[in-house]
Amino acid sequence: MAQSTKTPISRYPVPALESLPEDIRARILKVQEKSGFIPNVFLMLAYRPDEFRAFMAYHDALMDKEGGLSKAEREMIVVATSSANQCQYCIIAHGAILRIRAKDPLIADQVAGNYRKADITPRQRAMLDFAMKVSQEAWAVDEADSAALREHGFSDDEIWDIAAIAAFFGMSNRLANFTSLRPNDEFYLLGRR
């Protein structure tokens, strides 16, 4: 499905699917088959194939693993930190994924607007407080932050995941903002009905 707006999806050229290396093309087509459209981030990153592969490998290691944080909690981290970083693409795209994974049409807007007032648990609030500290003041993170999370039942591996997701999407937010990456129109309505 083509982008429905006339505005370019990125300030950088978007390569044609047929020109991409087979592994990247296959991954993009698999996502298109599953979702019904190609998320613009795939097309933007395909401009640099080696970086596409590295980005997706780390993304998948953080966001698709089993156990630990729920998939909805992982998306909450992305939405909250992306909001602080003013990354329109990630707020909209991961907000859609959060709505779907949490089965809640309101949660993404609440978390993006002000997670401190969102309808989340105290445990999730502590998780997002820590993610925001990693995202905005990583130099100030210390053992007391991990101790506070342990009091909410987070394991050391889950604490690592919170920090790694916040850090990874900090990079992603900066790339999306740098390239003027535009969210797909399809994301705006996903998980709202």
JSON list of N, CA and C in Angstrom, two decimals, residues 30 32 54 56 66-67 83 99 115 119-120 123-124 128 130 140 149-150 163 180 183:
[
{"chain": "A", "resi": 30, "resn": "LYS", "atom": "N", "xyz": [7.53, -9.45, 4.42]},
{"chain": "A", "resi": 30, "resn": "LYS", "atom": "CA", "xyz": [6.89, -10.21, 5.49]},
{"chain": "A", "resi": 30, "resn": "LYS", "atom": "C", "xyz": [6.11, -9.26, 6.42]},
{"chain": "A", "resi": 32, "resn": "GLN", "atom": "N", "xyz": [4.92, -6.34, 5.54]},
{"chain": "A", "resi": 32, "resn": "GLN", "atom": "CA", "xyz": [3.79, -5.84, 4.74]},
{"chain": "A", "resi": 32, "resn": "GLN", "atom": "C", "xyz": [2.66, -6.87, 4.72]},
{"chain": "A", "resi": 54, "resn": "ALA", "atom": "N", "xyz": [21.72, -4.24, 11.41]},
{"chain": "A", "resi": 54, "resn": "ALA", "atom": "CA", "xyz": [22.16, -4.08, 12.80]},
{"chain": "A", "resi": 54, "resn": "ALA", "atom": "C", "xyz": [21.02, -3.52, 13.66]},
{"chain": "A", "resi": 56, "resn": "MET", "atom": "N", "xyz": [17.75, -3.69, 13.15]},
{"chain": "A", "resi": 56, "resn": "MET", "atom": "CA", "xyz": [16.68, -4.68, 13.31]},
{"chain": "A", "resi": 56, "resn": "MET", "atom": "C", "xyz": [17.09, -5.81, 14.24]},
{"chain": "A", "resi": 66, "resn": "GLU", "atom": "N", "xyz": [11.08, -13.39, 24.75]},
{"chain": "A", "resi": 66, "resn": "GLU", "atom": "CA", "xyz": [10.06, -13.95, 25.64]},
{"chain": "A", "resi": 66, "resn": "GLU", "atom": "C", "xyz": [10.49, -13.75, 27.09]},
{"chain": "A", "resi": 67, "resn": "GLY", "atom": "N", "xyz": [9.52, -13.63, 27.97]},
{"chain": "A", "resi": 67, "resn": "GLY", "atom": "CA", "xyz": [9.80, -13.52, 29.39]},
{"chain": "A", "resi": 67, "resn": "GLY", "atom": "C", "xyz": [10.17, -12.11, 29.80]},
{"chain": "A", "resi": 83, "resn": "SER", "atom": "N", "xyz": [8.11, 10.35, 23.52]},
{"chain": "A", "resi": 83, "resn": "SER", "atom": "CA", "xyz": [7.40, 11.60, 23.77]},
{"chain": "A", "resi": 83, "resn": "SER", "atom": "C", "xyz": [8.36, 12.64, 24.33]},
{"chain": "A", "resi": 99, "resn": "ARG", "atom": "N", "xyz": [-1.30, 0.20, 21.91]},
{"chain": "A", "resi": 99, "resn": "ARG", "atom": "CA", "xyz": [-2.76, 0.02, 22.00]},
{"chain": "A", "resi": 99, "resn": "ARG", "atom": "C", "xyz": [-3.16, -1.42, 21.71]},
{"chain": "A", "resi": 115, "resn": "TYR", "atom": "N", "xyz": [2.82, 10.26, 31.16]},
{"chain": "A", "resi": 115, "resn": "TYR", "atom": "CA", "xyz": [2.71, 8.92, 31.74]},
{"chain": "A", "resi": 115, "resn": "TYR", "atom": "C", "xyz": [2.43, 8.97, 33.24]},
{"chain": "A", "resi": 119, "resn": "ASP", "atom": "N", "xyz": [-3.34, 5.77, 33.24]},
{"chain": "A", "resi": 119, "resn": "ASP", "atom": "CA", "xyz": [-3.94, 4.67, 33.99]},
{"chain": "A", "resi": 119, "resn": "ASP", "atom": "C", "xyz": [-3.02, 3.45, 33.93]},
{"chain": "A", "resi": 120, "resn": "ILE", "atom": "N", "xyz": [-1.92, 3.54, 34.70]},
{"chain": "A", "resi": 120, "resn": "ILE", "atom": "CA", "xyz": [-0.95, 2.44, 34.77]},
{"chain": "A", "resi": 120, "resn": "ILE", "atom": "C", "xyz": [-0.72, 2.08, 36.23]},
{"chain": "A", "resi": 123, "resn": "ARG", "atom": "N", "xyz": [3.91, -0.10, 39.62]},
{"chain": "A", "resi": 123, "resn": "ARG", "atom": "CA", "xyz": [5.08, -0.80, 39.08]},
{"chain": "A", "resi": 123, "resn": "ARG", "atom": "C", "xyz": [5.47, -0.23, 37.72]},
{"chain": "A", "resi": 124, "resn": "GLN", "atom": "N", "xyz": [4.49, -0.04, 36.86]},
{"chain": "A", "resi": 124, "resn": "GLN", "atom": "CA", "xyz": [4.75, 0.52, 35.53]},
{"chain": "A", "resi": 124, "resn": "GLN", "atom": "C", "xyz": [5.22, 1.96, 35.63]},
{"chain": "A", "resi": 128, "resn": "LEU", "atom": "N", "xyz": [8.68, 3.42, 34.12]},
{"chain": "A", "resi": 128, "resn": "LEU", "atom": "CA", "xyz": [8.78, 4.56, 33.22]},
{"chain": "A", "resi": 128, "resn": "LEU", "atom": "C", "xyz": [9.60, 5.69, 33.83]},
{"chain": "A", "resi": 130, "resn": "PHE", "atom": "N", "xyz": [12.20, 5.27, 35.66]},
{"chain": "A", "resi": 130, "resn": "PHE", "atom": "CA", "xyz": [13.59, 4.85, 35.41]},
{"chain": "A", "resi": 130, "resn": "PHE", "atom": "C", "xyz": [13.95, 4.99, 33.93]},
{"chain": "A", "resi": 140, "resn": "ALA", "atom": "N", "xyz": [23.09, 10.44, 35.61]},
{"chain": "A", "resi": 140, "resn": "ALA", "atom": "CA", "xyz": [22.68, 10.46, 37.02]},
{"chain": "A", "resi": 140, "resn": "ALA", "atom": "C", "xyz": [22.18, 9.12, 37.53]},
{"chain": "A", "resi": 149, "resn": "LEU", "atom": "N", "xyz": [13.70, -0.21, 41.73]},
{"chain": "A", "resi": 149, "resn": "LEU", "atom": "CA", "xyz": [12.99, -1.09, 40.80]},
{"chain": "A", "resi": 149, "resn": "LEU", "atom": "C", "xyz": [12.85, -2.51, 41.37]},
{"chain": "A", "resi": 150, "resn": "ARG", "atom": "N", "xyz": [13.88, -2.97, 42.07]},
{"chain": "A", "resi": 150, "resn": "ARG", "atom": "CA", "xyz": [13.81, -4.30, 42.70]},
{"chain": "A", "resi": 150, "resn": "ARG", "atom": "C", "xyz": [12.67, -4.34, 43.71]},
{"chain": "A", "resi": 163, "resn": "ALA", "atom": "N", "xyz": [16.51, -0.17, 30.64]},
{"chain": "A", "resi": 163, "resn": "ALA", "atom": "CA", "xyz": [17.56, 0.78, 30.26]},
{"chain": "A", "resi": 163, "resn": "ALA", "atom": "C", "xyz": [17.92, 0.63, 28.78]},
{"chain": "A", "resi": 180, "resn": "SER", "atom": "N", "xyz": [13.54, 13.33, 9.31]},
{"chain": "A", "resi": 180, "resn": "SER", "atom": "CA", "xyz": [12.14, 13.80, 9.15]},
{"chain": "A", "resi": 180, "resn": "SER", "atom": "C", "xyz": [11.23, 12.63, 8.77]},
{"chain": "A", "resi": 183, "resn": "PRO", "atom": "N", "xyz": [5.27, 9.32, 10.08]},
{"chain": "A", "resi": 183, "resn": "PRO", "atom": "CA", "xyz": [4.51, 8.10, 10.40]},
{"chain": "A", "resi": 183, "resn": "PRO", "atom": "C", "xyz": [3.55, 7.74, 9.27]}
]
